Every structure is written in structure tokens, then in C-alpha cells.
Short mmCIF file of C-alpha atoms in Angstrom, two decimals:
data_model
loop_
_atom_site.label_atom_id
_atom_site.label_comp_id
_atom_site.label_asym_id
_atom_site.label_seq_id
_atom_site.Cartn_x
_atom_site.Cartn_y
_atom_site.Cartn_z
CA MET A 1 20.74 32.98 39.63
CA ALA A 2 23.60 32.87 38.00
CA ARG A 3 23.68 30.34 34.76
CA SER A 4 26.60 27.83 34.06
CA ALA A 5 29.04 27.79 30.95
CA ASP A 6 32.07 25.89 29.91
CA LEU A 7 33.40 29.19 28.81
CA VAL A 8 32.55 32.72 28.70
CA ILE A 9 34.14 35.43 26.64
CA ARG A 10 32.93 38.65 27.95
CA GLY A 11 33.93 42.41 27.90
CA GLY A 12 34.20 42.73 23.99
CA VAL A 13 32.50 44.14 21.09
CA VAL A 14 30.38 41.58 19.20
CA TYR A 15 30.39 41.50 15.71
CA ASP A 16 27.89 38.66 14.97
CA GLY A 17 28.66 38.06 11.22
CA ARG A 18 25.23 39.55 9.98
CA GLY A 19 27.28 42.69 8.77
CA GLY A 20 25.12 45.12 11.24
CA GLN A 21 26.22 47.34 13.95
CA PRO A 22 28.38 45.88 16.61
CA HIS A 23 27.45 45.94 20.27
CA GLU A 24 29.27 45.25 23.50
CA GLY A 25 28.75 42.17 25.39
CA GLY A 26 30.28 38.54 25.15
CA VAL A 27 29.45 34.66 24.22
CA ALA A 28 28.67 32.08 26.51
CA ILE A 29 29.33 28.66 25.44
CA VAL A 30 28.24 25.06 26.69
CA GLY A 31 30.02 22.13 25.13
CA ASP A 32 30.46 22.71 21.72
CA SER A 33 27.88 25.24 21.35
CA ILE A 34 26.96 28.82 21.59
CA ALA A 35 24.23 29.15 24.51
CA ALA A 36 24.25 32.86 24.99
CA VAL A 37 25.33 36.09 22.94
CA GLY A 38 24.93 39.51 24.84
CA ALA A 39 25.74 41.19 28.21
CA LEU A 40 25.81 37.80 30.00
CA ASP A 41 25.59 39.54 33.44
CA ASP A 42 24.18 36.46 34.85
CA TRP A 43 26.18 33.93 33.23
CA ARG A 44 29.50 32.36 35.01
CA GLY A 45 32.43 30.15 33.36
CA GLU A 46 34.54 27.26 34.07
CA ASP A 47 36.62 29.19 32.17
CA ASP A 48 36.38 33.09 31.40
CA ILE A 49 38.13 35.18 28.84
CA ASP A 50 38.03 39.11 29.42
CA ALA A 51 38.12 40.30 25.82
CA GLY A 52 39.68 43.47 26.95
CA GLY A 53 37.41 45.50 24.44
CA ASN A 54 38.14 43.57 21.56
CA ALA A 55 36.23 42.43 18.81
CA ILE A 56 34.55 39.36 19.28
CA ALA A 57 33.49 37.45 16.09
CA PRO A 58 32.63 34.12 14.51
CA GLY A 59 35.42 32.16 13.09
CA PHE A 60 36.71 32.88 9.66
CA VAL A 61 36.16 30.76 6.64
CA ASN A 62 39.08 29.76 4.56
CA MET A 63 37.29 29.43 1.28
CA LEU A 64 40.30 28.00 -0.83
CA SER A 65 42.63 26.41 1.54
CA TRP A 66 45.48 23.90 0.24
CA ALA A 67 46.04 22.92 3.93
CA THR A 68 45.47 18.95 2.73
CA GLU A 69 49.22 17.95 3.53
CA SER A 70 50.30 20.67 5.85
CA LEU A 71 47.72 19.38 8.59
CA LEU A 72 49.04 15.89 8.11
CA GLU A 73 52.51 17.25 9.02
CA ASP A 74 51.25 19.42 11.74
CA GLY A 75 47.54 19.96 12.65
CA ARG A 76 47.94 22.82 14.82
CA ALA A 77 47.19 25.01 11.32
CA GLN A 78 49.30 27.69 13.39
CA SER A 79 49.51 30.17 10.14
CA ASP A 80 45.70 30.38 10.06
CA ILE A 81 44.57 29.87 13.44
CA ARG A 82 46.53 33.00 14.50
CA GLN A 83 44.52 34.48 11.97
CA GLY A 84 41.25 33.58 13.41
CA VAL A 85 40.62 31.12 10.51
CA THR A 86 38.29 28.13 11.97
CA LEU A 87 37.38 26.14 9.04
CA GLU A 88 39.68 25.26 6.08
CA VAL A 89 37.70 24.46 2.94
CA MET A 90 39.98 22.35 0.38
CA GLY A 91 39.72 20.75 -2.83
CA GLU A 92 40.35 23.53 -5.86
CA GLY A 93 39.90 20.97 -8.65
CA PHE A 94 42.11 18.27 -7.14
CA SER A 95 40.55 16.56 -3.94
CA MET A 96 41.93 14.00 -1.59
CA GLY A 97 39.72 11.61 -2.88
CA PRO A 98 38.49 9.60 -4.67
CA LEU A 99 41.95 8.02 -5.37
CA ASN A 100 42.88 4.92 -7.13
CA ASP A 101 46.19 3.22 -6.59
CA ALA A 102 48.14 5.04 -9.37
CA MET A 103 46.81 8.36 -8.17
CA LYS A 104 48.09 7.59 -4.83
CA GLU A 105 51.27 6.89 -5.91
CA GLU A 106 51.54 10.04 -7.86
CA LEU A 107 50.31 12.18 -4.99
CA GLN A 108 52.90 10.53 -2.48
CA SER A 109 55.79 11.03 -5.12
CA GLN A 110 54.80 14.81 -5.87
CA SER A 111 54.45 15.69 -1.88
CA LEU A 112 57.31 17.86 -0.41
CA LEU A 113 56.40 16.30 2.92
CA GLY A 114 55.97 12.43 1.93
CA HIS A 115 53.13 11.38 4.09
CA PRO A 116 51.60 8.15 3.37
CA VAL A 117 48.39 8.05 1.76
CA GLU A 118 46.23 5.98 3.92
CA TRP A 119 42.81 6.44 2.66
CA THR A 120 40.79 6.14 -0.72
CA THR A 121 37.73 8.25 -0.82
CA LEU A 122 37.39 11.85 0.28
CA GLY A 123 35.17 11.22 2.96
CA GLU A 124 37.79 8.48 4.52
CA TYR A 125 40.87 11.61 4.04
CA LEU A 126 38.41 13.80 6.21
CA GLU A 127 37.70 11.49 8.72
CA HIS A 128 41.54 10.63 8.76
CA LEU A 129 42.44 14.17 9.55
CA GLU A 130 39.89 14.12 12.40
CA ARG A 131 41.06 11.21 13.72
CA ARG A 132 44.81 12.39 13.91
CA GLY A 133 44.13 15.82 15.21
CA VAL A 134 43.54 19.18 13.76
CA SER A 135 43.09 22.55 15.15
CA PRO A 136 40.50 24.09 12.52
CA ASN A 137 37.63 22.47 11.11
CA VAL A 138 37.96 20.95 7.71
CA ALA A 139 35.61 20.73 4.57
CA SER A 140 36.42 19.92 0.91
CA PHE A 141 34.77 20.22 -2.56
CA VAL A 142 35.39 16.99 -4.74
CA GLY A 143 38.07 17.74 -7.53
CA SER A 144 36.58 17.73 -11.13
CA ALA A 145 39.95 16.77 -12.16
CA THR A 146 40.24 13.78 -9.41
CA VAL A 147 37.13 12.03 -10.65
CA ARG A 148 38.10 12.44 -14.34
CA GLU A 149 41.92 10.94 -13.61
CA HIS A 150 40.22 8.27 -11.43
CA VAL A 151 38.26 6.99 -14.57
CA ILE A 152 40.54 7.93 -17.35
CA GLY A 153 43.56 8.92 -16.19
CA ALA A 154 45.45 12.23 -17.45
CA ASP A 155 44.69 11.44 -21.13
CA ASP A 156 43.82 14.60 -23.27
CA ARG A 157 40.26 13.02 -24.52
CA ALA A 158 36.63 13.13 -23.98
CA PRO A 159 34.99 10.28 -21.68
CA ASP A 160 32.76 8.06 -23.35
CA VAL A 161 29.00 7.84 -22.34
CA ALA A 162 29.76 4.85 -19.60
CA GLU A 163 32.88 6.72 -18.34
CA LEU A 164 31.07 9.98 -17.87
CA ALA A 165 28.34 8.10 -15.92
CA GLN A 166 31.02 6.59 -13.68
CA MET A 167 32.48 10.07 -12.83
CA GLN A 168 29.16 11.30 -12.19
CA GLN A 169 28.52 8.51 -9.65
CA LEU A 170 31.95 9.44 -8.25
CA VAL A 171 30.89 12.82 -7.82
CA ALA A 172 27.47 11.78 -6.16
CA GLY A 173 29.36 9.58 -3.76
CA ALA A 174 31.63 12.35 -2.67
CA MET A 175 28.60 14.48 -2.12
CA ARG A 176 27.20 11.73 0.14
CA GLU A 177 30.30 11.40 1.88
CA GLY A 178 29.86 15.38 2.84
CA ALA A 179 31.80 17.04 0.12
CA VAL A 180 30.11 20.65 -0.14
CA GLY A 181 30.29 20.61 -4.09
CA LEU A 182 32.14 20.07 -7.23
CA ALA A 183 35.45 22.21 -8.06
CA ALA A 184 37.36 22.54 -11.22
CA ALA A 185 40.64 24.36 -11.79
CA LEU A 186 40.84 24.64 -15.47
CA ILE A 187 44.05 26.01 -16.42
CA TYR A 188 45.81 23.03 -15.39
CA ALA A 189 46.02 19.36 -16.75
CA PRO A 190 44.10 17.11 -16.62
CA ALA A 191 41.39 19.49 -15.94
CA PHE A 192 41.97 21.67 -18.80
CA TYR A 193 40.85 18.68 -21.15
CA ALA A 194 37.61 18.67 -19.74
CA GLN A 195 35.13 20.35 -22.40
CA THR A 196 32.09 22.17 -21.10
CA ASP A 197 29.48 19.65 -21.25
CA GLU A 198 31.72 17.24 -19.38
CA LEU A 199 31.48 19.85 -16.46
CA ILE A 200 27.71 20.39 -16.89
CA ALA A 201 27.29 16.99 -16.32
CA LEU A 202 29.76 16.90 -13.35
CA ALA A 203 28.21 19.66 -11.61
CA ARG A 204 24.71 18.50 -11.77
CA PRO A 205 24.92 16.32 -8.87
CA ALA A 206 26.78 18.67 -6.66
CA GLY A 207 24.58 21.50 -6.04
CA MET A 208 27.46 23.92 -6.02
CA TYR A 209 30.02 24.34 -8.92
CA ILE A 210 33.37 26.47 -7.89
CA THR A 211 35.93 27.04 -10.46
CA HIS A 212 39.44 28.52 -10.95
CA LEU A 213 38.46 29.89 -14.45
CA ARG A 214 39.68 28.38 -17.59
CA SER A 215 41.60 31.88 -18.06
CA GLU A 216 41.98 34.76 -15.85
CA GLY A 217 43.92 36.58 -18.72
CA ASP A 218 43.68 36.99 -22.13
CA ALA A 219 40.51 34.63 -22.66
CA LEU A 220 39.25 36.02 -19.36
CA LEU A 221 35.39 37.05 -20.70
CA GLU A 222 35.29 33.84 -22.83
CA ALA A 223 35.84 31.76 -19.51
CA LEU A 224 33.46 33.82 -17.57
CA ASP A 225 30.98 32.79 -20.36
CA GLU A 226 31.65 29.01 -19.78
CA PHE A 227 31.21 29.29 -16.22
CA VAL A 228 27.83 30.90 -16.35
CA THR A 229 27.06 28.50 -18.95
CA ILE A 230 27.65 25.60 -16.72
CA VAL A 231 26.23 27.00 -13.58
CA ARG A 232 22.68 27.84 -15.72
CA SER A 233 22.60 24.65 -17.24
CA ALA A 234 23.45 22.38 -14.30
CA GLY A 235 20.91 24.26 -12.12
CA VAL A 236 23.29 25.07 -9.69
CA ARG A 237 25.01 27.64 -7.40
CA GLY A 238 28.30 29.01 -8.76
CA GLU A 239 31.73 30.59 -7.32
CA ILE A 240 34.68 32.08 -8.83
CA TYR A 241 37.93 30.84 -7.23
CA HIS A 242 40.31 33.83 -6.26
CA LEU A 243 38.59 36.36 -8.95
CA LYS A 244 41.51 38.05 -10.37
CA VAL A 245 42.26 39.89 -13.96
CA ALA A 246 46.10 38.28 -14.64
CA GLY A 247 48.30 40.32 -17.40
CA ARG A 248 48.43 44.37 -17.51
CA ALA A 249 47.09 44.32 -21.04
CA ASN A 250 43.87 42.84 -19.45
CA TRP A 251 43.40 44.78 -16.17
CA HIS A 252 40.75 46.81 -17.72
CA LYS A 253 38.37 43.71 -18.01
CA LEU A 254 37.51 43.58 -14.30
CA GLY A 255 34.52 45.97 -14.77
CA ASP A 256 33.06 43.91 -17.54
CA VAL A 257 33.47 40.85 -15.10
CA ILE A 258 31.83 42.54 -12.43
CA ASP A 259 28.97 43.80 -14.76
CA ARG A 260 28.26 40.42 -16.08
CA VAL A 261 28.16 38.70 -12.50
CA GLU A 262 26.01 41.30 -11.15
CA ALA A 263 23.34 41.16 -14.27
CA GLU A 264 23.42 37.44 -14.02
CA GLN A 265 22.85 37.68 -10.02
CA ARG A 266 20.04 39.76 -11.04
CA ALA A 267 18.41 37.23 -13.64
CA GLY A 268 18.37 35.02 -10.59
CA LEU A 269 21.50 33.17 -10.74
CA GLU A 270 23.36 32.53 -7.29
CA LEU A 271 26.99 33.40 -8.00
CA THR A 272 29.73 34.65 -5.77
CA ALA A 273 33.35 34.75 -5.82
CA ASP A 274 36.39 34.89 -3.47
CA VAL A 275 39.91 36.55 -3.29
CA TYR A 276 43.01 36.57 -1.44
CA THR A 277 44.72 39.88 -0.28
CA TYR A 278 47.80 40.01 -2.79
CA THR A 279 48.84 40.91 -6.30
CA ALA A 280 50.76 37.76 -6.91
CA GLY A 281 49.27 34.16 -7.46
CA ALA A 282 51.32 30.90 -6.86
CA THR A 283 51.16 27.68 -8.29
CA GLY A 284 54.00 25.39 -10.13
CA LEU A 285 55.84 25.87 -13.20
CA ASP A 286 53.26 23.73 -15.10
CA GLY A 287 51.45 27.04 -15.20
CA ALA A 288 54.11 28.16 -17.73
CA MET A 289 53.72 25.53 -20.28
CA PRO A 290 51.09 24.30 -22.79
CA PRO A 291 48.56 21.83 -21.09
CA TRP A 292 49.26 19.11 -24.29
CA VAL A 293 52.83 18.57 -23.10
CA GLN A 294 51.51 17.72 -19.66
CA ALA A 295 49.19 15.11 -21.08
CA GLY A 296 49.36 11.75 -19.38
CA GLY A 297 50.86 12.96 -15.87
CA PHE A 298 53.77 14.22 -14.45
CA GLU A 299 56.38 11.34 -15.60
CA ALA A 300 55.22 11.74 -19.22
CA TRP A 301 55.40 15.34 -19.14
CA ARG A 302 58.74 15.41 -17.72
CA ALA A 303 60.06 12.72 -20.24
CA ARG A 304 58.83 14.92 -23.06
CA LEU A 305 60.98 17.79 -21.65
CA ARG A 306 64.01 15.74 -22.05
CA ASP A 307 63.16 15.57 -26.03
CA ALA A 308 64.77 18.14 -28.04
CA ASP A 309 62.25 18.61 -30.37
CA THR A 310 59.59 18.91 -27.80
CA ARG A 311 61.64 21.28 -25.99
CA ALA A 312 61.85 23.68 -28.77
CA ARG A 313 58.06 23.55 -29.54
CA VAL A 314 57.26 24.21 -25.82
CA ALA A 315 59.96 26.69 -25.38
CA ALA A 316 58.36 28.57 -28.68
CA GLU A 317 54.84 28.11 -27.31
CA MET A 318 55.86 29.64 -24.01
CA GLN A 319 56.86 32.90 -25.74
CA GLN A 320 53.87 33.56 -27.72
CA PRO A 321 50.60 35.21 -26.43
CA THR A 322 47.45 33.00 -26.65
CA ASP A 323 44.14 32.47 -25.73
CA ALA A 324 44.15 28.86 -26.60
CA TRP A 325 45.76 28.21 -22.86
CA GLU A 326 46.55 30.13 -19.72
CA ASN A 327 50.25 31.09 -20.49
CA MET A 328 51.51 32.35 -16.99
CA PHE A 329 54.99 32.49 -18.43
CA GLU A 330 53.81 35.13 -20.85
CA LEU A 331 51.40 36.95 -18.51
CA ALA A 332 53.88 37.57 -15.83
CA GLY A 333 57.30 37.55 -17.46
CA ALA A 334 60.09 35.80 -16.27
CA ASP A 335 61.32 38.85 -14.01
CA ASN A 336 58.00 38.12 -12.12
CA ILE A 337 58.01 34.54 -11.68
CA LYS A 338 59.63 33.87 -8.04
CA LEU A 339 60.71 30.51 -7.35
CA LEU A 340 59.55 29.32 -3.92
CA ALA A 341 59.80 25.26 -3.31
CA PHE A 342 62.10 22.30 -4.41
CA LYS A 343 62.02 19.02 -3.37
CA ASN A 344 65.53 18.27 -4.61
CA GLU A 345 67.78 19.73 -1.88
CA SER A 346 70.61 20.43 -4.44
CA LEU A 347 68.39 23.03 -6.05
CA ARG A 348 67.29 24.83 -2.91
CA ALA A 349 69.80 27.48 -3.01
CA LEU A 350 67.69 28.90 -5.83
CA THR A 351 64.67 29.87 -3.60
CA GLY A 352 63.47 33.51 -3.81
CA LYS A 353 65.27 33.77 -6.94
CA THR A 354 63.44 34.98 -9.94
CA LEU A 355 63.18 32.69 -13.18
CA ALA A 356 65.19 35.54 -14.91
CA GLU A 357 67.79 35.37 -12.25
CA VAL A 358 68.48 31.52 -12.47
CA ALA A 359 68.36 31.76 -16.10
CA ALA A 360 71.11 34.37 -16.17
CA GLN A 361 73.16 32.61 -13.53
CA ARG A 362 72.88 29.37 -15.40
CA GLY A 363 73.49 30.77 -18.98
CA THR A 364 70.09 29.33 -20.54
CA THR A 365 67.09 30.94 -21.81
CA THR A 366 64.28 31.30 -19.29
CA ALA A 367 61.82 28.89 -21.30
CA GLU A 368 64.89 26.40 -21.09
CA THR A 369 65.37 27.01 -17.53
CA ALA A 370 61.93 26.64 -16.47
CA MET A 371 61.77 23.03 -18.40
CA ASP A 372 65.11 21.96 -16.81
CA LEU A 373 64.18 22.78 -13.17
CA VAL A 374 61.03 20.61 -13.36
CA VAL A 375 63.08 17.86 -14.95
CA GLU A 376 65.83 18.16 -12.32
CA ASP A 377 63.20 18.56 -9.35
CA GLY A 378 61.06 15.91 -10.17
CA THR A 379 58.09 18.30 -9.17
CA ARG A 380 55.87 21.03 -10.62
CA VAL A 381 58.04 23.56 -8.78
CA GLY A 382 56.32 26.16 -6.61
CA ALA A 383 56.60 29.32 -7.81
CA ALA A 384 54.82 32.79 -7.68
CA TYR A 385 53.34 35.04 -10.38
CA PHE A 386 53.08 38.64 -10.25
CA THR A 387 50.23 39.31 -12.72
CA MET A 388 47.54 41.61 -10.79
CA SER A 389 46.85 45.14 -10.14
CA GLU A 390 46.21 46.47 -6.76
CA ASP A 391 43.66 48.67 -7.86
CA ASN A 392 41.66 45.91 -9.18
CA LEU A 393 42.28 44.16 -5.84
CA ARG A 394 40.88 46.74 -3.90
CA ARG A 395 37.66 47.06 -6.00
CA GLU A 396 37.33 42.87 -5.78
CA ILE A 397 37.72 43.28 -1.77
CA ALA A 398 34.72 45.82 -2.15
CA LEU A 399 32.25 43.78 -3.77
CA PRO A 400 29.25 42.35 -1.22
CA TRP A 401 29.44 38.92 -2.97
CA VAL A 402 33.04 38.30 -2.56
CA SER A 403 34.51 36.13 0.53
CA PHE A 404 38.22 35.43 1.02
CA CYS A 405 40.59 32.56 0.95
CA SER A 406 44.40 31.92 1.27
CA ASP A 407 44.86 29.78 -1.45
CA SER A 408 47.74 28.20 0.40
CA ASP A 409 48.76 25.52 2.79
CA ALA A 410 48.37 26.12 6.56
CA PRO A 411 52.09 25.67 8.05
CA SER A 412 53.79 26.40 11.32
CA ALA A 413 56.94 28.81 11.26
CA GLU A 414 58.77 25.83 12.43
CA GLY A 415 60.07 22.39 11.72
CA ARG A 416 60.18 21.12 7.92
CA PHE A 417 57.94 24.09 6.59
CA LEU A 418 61.08 26.03 6.69
CA GLN A 419 62.98 24.10 4.28
CA TRP A 420 60.70 25.89 1.46
CA SER A 421 59.61 29.32 0.73
CA ASN A 422 55.98 30.27 0.76
CA HIS A 423 53.82 32.89 -0.43
CA PRO A 424 53.12 35.10 2.02
CA ARG A 425 49.45 34.75 1.81
CA ALA A 426 49.86 31.55 3.64
CA TYR A 427 50.35 33.61 6.88
CA GLY A 428 48.94 37.05 6.32
CA SER A 429 45.73 37.07 3.82
CA PHE A 430 43.01 37.50 6.37
CA ALA A 431 44.99 39.51 8.72
CA ARG A 432 46.01 41.73 5.81
CA LEU A 433 42.37 42.22 4.77
CA LEU A 434 41.70 43.56 8.40
CA GLY A 435 44.62 45.67 8.72
CA LYS A 436 45.53 47.08 5.30
CA TYR A 437 42.37 46.92 3.73
CA VAL A 438 39.65 47.77 6.35
CA ARG A 439 41.49 49.80 9.25
CA GLU A 440 44.31 51.40 6.78
CA GLU A 441 42.52 52.12 3.42
CA ARG A 442 38.76 51.70 4.80
CA VAL A 443 38.23 49.90 1.72
CA VAL A 444 35.11 48.01 3.69
CA PRO A 445 33.67 48.70 6.98
CA LEU A 446 35.12 46.13 9.67
CA GLU A 447 31.42 44.84 10.21
CA GLU A 448 30.96 44.01 6.38
CA ALA A 449 34.50 42.30 6.45
CA VAL A 450 33.25 40.14 9.19
CA ARG A 451 30.16 39.32 7.47
CA ARG A 452 32.30 38.18 4.49
CA LEU A 453 34.60 36.19 6.50
CA THR A 454 32.03 34.10 8.39
CA SER A 455 28.08 33.97 7.13
CA LEU A 456 28.43 34.65 3.52
CA PRO A 457 30.83 31.57 3.02
CA ALA A 458 28.93 29.42 5.37
CA HIS A 459 25.74 30.44 3.68
CA ASN A 460 27.13 29.65 -0.01
CA LEU A 461 28.38 26.43 1.24
CA ARG A 462 25.25 25.75 2.86
CA LEU A 463 26.55 24.94 6.30
CA GLN A 464 24.03 24.80 8.94
CA GLY A 465 24.61 26.15 12.26
CA ARG A 466 27.96 27.87 11.53
CA GLY A 467 29.04 31.52 10.60
CA LEU A 468 27.09 33.34 12.93
CA LEU A 469 27.43 34.14 16.71
CA GLU A 470 23.96 32.69 17.78
CA PRO A 471 22.59 30.55 20.52
CA GLY A 472 22.80 26.89 19.11
CA TYR A 473 25.50 27.80 16.56
CA ALA A 474 29.02 25.87 16.92
CA ALA A 475 31.14 27.53 19.27
CA ASP A 476 33.81 28.79 16.73
CA VAL A 477 34.63 32.23 17.55
CA VAL A 478 37.73 34.67 17.46
CA VAL A 479 38.57 37.58 19.68
CA PHE A 480 40.80 40.27 17.65
CA ASP A 481 42.06 43.72 18.18
CA PRO A 482 40.89 45.87 15.28
CA ALA A 483 43.51 48.52 15.98
CA ARG A 484 46.44 45.95 15.88
CA ILE A 485 45.79 43.06 13.57
CA GLN A 486 48.28 42.86 11.19
CA ASP A 487 50.15 40.65 8.72
CA HIS A 488 54.01 40.43 8.68
CA ALA A 489 55.02 37.80 6.18
CA THR A 490 56.68 39.13 2.92
CA TYR A 491 57.59 37.50 -0.26
CA ASP A 492 61.07 37.34 0.79
CA ASN A 493 60.55 36.41 4.61
CA PRO A 494 56.86 34.83 4.16
CA HIS A 495 57.56 32.62 7.84
CA GLN A 496 56.02 35.07 10.13
CA TYR A 497 52.90 34.90 11.96
CA ALA A 498 50.34 37.54 11.74
CA THR A 499 49.54 39.54 15.02
CA GLY A 500 46.74 40.76 16.74
CA VAL A 501 44.16 37.79 17.24
CA GLU A 502 44.23 37.36 20.58
CA HIS A 503 41.87 33.91 21.32
CA VAL A 504 40.30 31.45 19.05
CA VAL A 505 37.90 28.86 19.83
CA VAL A 506 36.80 26.15 17.81
CA ASN A 507 34.04 23.77 18.78
CA GLY A 508 34.07 25.33 22.09
CA THR A 509 37.93 24.68 22.89
CA VAL A 510 40.47 27.11 23.17
CA VAL A 511 43.15 26.61 20.80
CA LEU A 512 44.51 30.07 20.62
CA ARG A 513 44.71 32.12 23.93
CA ASP A 514 46.58 35.56 24.61
CA GLY A 515 48.04 35.03 21.40
CA ASP A 516 49.67 31.61 21.83
CA HIS A 517 48.43 28.23 20.54
CA THR A 518 47.32 25.85 23.32
CA GLY A 519 47.86 22.66 21.11
CA ALA A 520 44.51 22.00 21.27
CA LEU A 521 43.43 19.90 18.33
CA PRO A 522 39.19 19.88 18.41
CA GLY A 523 38.75 20.33 14.67
CA ARG A 524 35.77 18.41 12.89
CA VAL A 525 34.87 17.65 9.42
CA VAL A 526 32.24 19.99 8.43
CA ARG A 527 30.23 18.20 5.87
CA GLY A 528 27.93 19.25 2.98
CA PRO A 529 23.87 19.24 2.85
CA GLN A 530 23.91 16.14 0.96
CA TRP A 531 25.82 14.19 3.64
CA SER A 532 24.19 10.72 4.16
CA GLY A 533 26.24 9.75 7.24
CA ASP A 534 28.60 7.49 4.79
CA PRO A 535 32.15 8.20 5.16
CA GLY A 536 33.07 5.86 2.14
CA THR A 537 34.01 2.06 3.16
CA ALA A 538 37.71 1.40 2.06
CA GLY A 539 39.12 2.78 5.34
CA ALA A 540 36.49 1.65 7.84
CA GLY A 541 38.85 -0.65 9.58
CA GLU A 542 41.26 2.38 10.68
CA ARG A 543 38.52 3.31 13.30
#
């Protein structure tokens, strides 16, 4: 007797997410859950998809997503959905809650998209996305900089005992609202101002600590020491965001990093990392200037950059190697800093030029040009920094404890997104892994790459019922052609979708069929293990 399903995907090769050998078969889905995996001869679906011999895998997890605002603009998340991503994990150091009024004002003023901030807590933000409608599932860490700024602003000082206790309470509250852990991004103000003991105290109630290390360049090994100290002292799991070694003079340090992490793993610490599949990072021009000049928030920083004496001091420090702060200007060099995003329309003609090219065009030094652009644009000014080694990237991808991320938003190649350039990782990080590094260069086998896109990050985040093709698990499924999956985005032309992903299912609903987005928005909030059922209270009236 035939069994009924809402959706059956059959005729493919099943990679279940465990990393073992694949097998022919398919997936039967009832409601939002997987009902069966295998031959499925006795299953009939209301909707039936022929996988055509392609790979069938669990939906991919983006371990570091900056889709926080792009999802408000366009919930379809096309750049990621078309690569098979079904879960966006946000919150690298700064999360979308908990916010106070001053933080809401600054968030909106710095936004390129300008959406109103209609929430206060992190839980409210996530539920706001779900209510508006999004194609992928969403989750978030709570940011260490967010709770710091909530309590003491953007000042360069340590919290007192009462303030630290308040910050811990905010972390604990965010965890009850469903946050998956505590995140820090320690090269940026105001997170940079936090000392190690503060981060240990904040990590304790979170269960997991994930970090952009205090240095990925000149002080990388010292930053790794701090990371290990925080994880061990707080008694939590730890992950390194976008594992990398920045600056040619530092490239040789990767072996020491790997040896240290694996030694700590053998000693019992739960340590992991994630990477994106490119040799350039992207951030603002704040990464090129010392943290002291940024104390007090953006407008205070901008005002200081108008003062001649301050500018002279900043310019001098930008051009000096240092291990006191992460000097991205020195690590990359102005020829290797590509300008990506301006809010000021009069500056958008500079998009795609290097900082060195703009300086030559203006007849100013590269340091002065960087400062002028921040002042003129009224934002951090998005830029790509070319600082990494391709050989190191291959070595990182091969590590069994490394998952993957985009470290980017999830735009569509249309509408307002086309007003700005982007890093190609927004459109290609996951397809590039499966095309360039799996199929073409054979850095890792396909089944292992699928494990590290799916069950590894789901396990690290302690997400129940996600990350595997298994009966009872959430029906997040991707069908892709291993022989054809490919990234197409480039630094000069980033707004190009990847190809080779045929079908994507989120919570049992087809969001990509035959390579085309269906417009469906079935994404849900995915919450961490401490969730109490509490979304926060300030926005409850929106329901």
C-alpha cells in the first residue's frame, strides 16, 4: 500500500550529512519534517520532484551571515538560497538586540537600506523577520559589543561590578530568547575595549563563545591564547570566526594555529572554526584606523577626523606596523583595499576603485583619503582587504573541524542592492567550495564537504533536529548538481548568482524549483538550547 507525503524528492544520490558514502534514493516529506529517506518505492507525494541523479543533501548552514538588514529589504535571500543555504546564523559581535534608543538611532543612521528599527530585544528582531517573511531560517548569537554598548556606551573603559552584572543579565536574557551563544569581534570598537576578564564573564551564561580574534595578523598567536583562555575559563564551547592569517609576513603562522587548536581539542576543549572561500576579507575603513579614535561612537569618530592634530596622529599610526591593534591598512596596503559601498550618492562613482587609486585621483595621501571618505560618506565605508594566502585557504578548508560562512549579507541581484558593490562571497562562498575546492581541486571529498556544511555546524550550535537527512528532522533539503555547481561572482562584477543548485526546500516548502526562486517565505527562527519560550516583551503588541 502506497504511503502519502506532501513532497517526495526521488531519483537522486543522498548525502545524509554524516560524511559517509552516499547512496541512491530520495527524501519523503510530510508537513515540515522528513518522513523517510531511501528508495521510497512505496511513497507517493502530492508534489513529486525528480532529482535527476543529482545530489540530495541537508540544507546548508551559513555560520556567519550579515543578512540582518538585507532580509528586511528582501526576505528571499536569493544569493544564499541559490547556493543551498537554509539557515542564516547572524550576530558577529554586534547583534540586532538588545538595543536602547541611542543604539537604535545609530543603527538606522549607519544603514545603507534605512529600514525602521521596530524591535528592542534580539528575540523580537528574529520574530520580526519571521512575521515579515523570509525564505531561509534565521538564528543569531548575542553580540558582546551590543551588551557593552547597551550598558556603558561606546566608551573606552572597563565596566564596574554593577555594569558587568547588568551585561551578564542581558546575555542571559538573550539566551532565554533563543540566542545560540555569545559572539565577539575584537578588532572593532567598542568590542576592542573589552578586556579578557570581561569576555570570560559574558561567555559563562552563553554556553558557546565565537569570536573574530583580536588579531588575525601580527598578534595572531597572542589572540589565539586569549581565545583559549576565555573558552577554558568560562567552561564553554569555542569557535573562531573566519579562520585566517592576514598579511604576507604572517602567513607562516597558520601551522602554529592549527597545532594549538588540535592540541587543545585533544586536551578536551570543544574548539572549532569556520571559513569563507576567498583570500580577501571585507569590512569598513574603521578597520584601517586605530580604535582610540573611534571611542564614543561613529559621530565622535567622525568629528575627531575633522581635527588637524588628530588626523596627523591617526595618519602616522595607520602607516606603522603594530601589534597593539589590528592595522588592516598596513596588513593589506592601499593598493589592496577595494572600495565597495557608499551611502553618499556623490561618492558612488568611486565604487570598485582601490584606496590608492582614489588617493591619486584626489591628490591626497592614502591615509588622508581614507579619513576623508569616512567623513564625507557618514558611514564606515565598506571595503575589501586582500590580505590572505590561497595555499593557507586550501589548508583551512581541509580541516575536519572547519565549517563555512559567507560573512556577508544575502542580497538579490536586483533593486536597491545594485546601488552598491559587494564582496563576491555574498553570492559565491558555498558554491565556490563545492565547485572549485571539491570538484576541481579535490581538497576534500564531496561527502565530507556536505558534512561540514550541515551536521557539523548544527552540532556545534546544539540545534536539535537539523543538519541531517533523517526521519523526524526538519525538512531543509538542497538538490544540486556536483558536476555543475559553480560561483560566478567576481570582485569587479559581484552581483551574479551561483548556478548548479536545482531545488531548495525550507521547512517542507519549496523555495527554489528548477533553479528559480518560487517566492515562498517559510523561514523560521531557529533557537538555541537555552530558549525558554520567551521572545522578549517590548514588541509583544506587534502580533
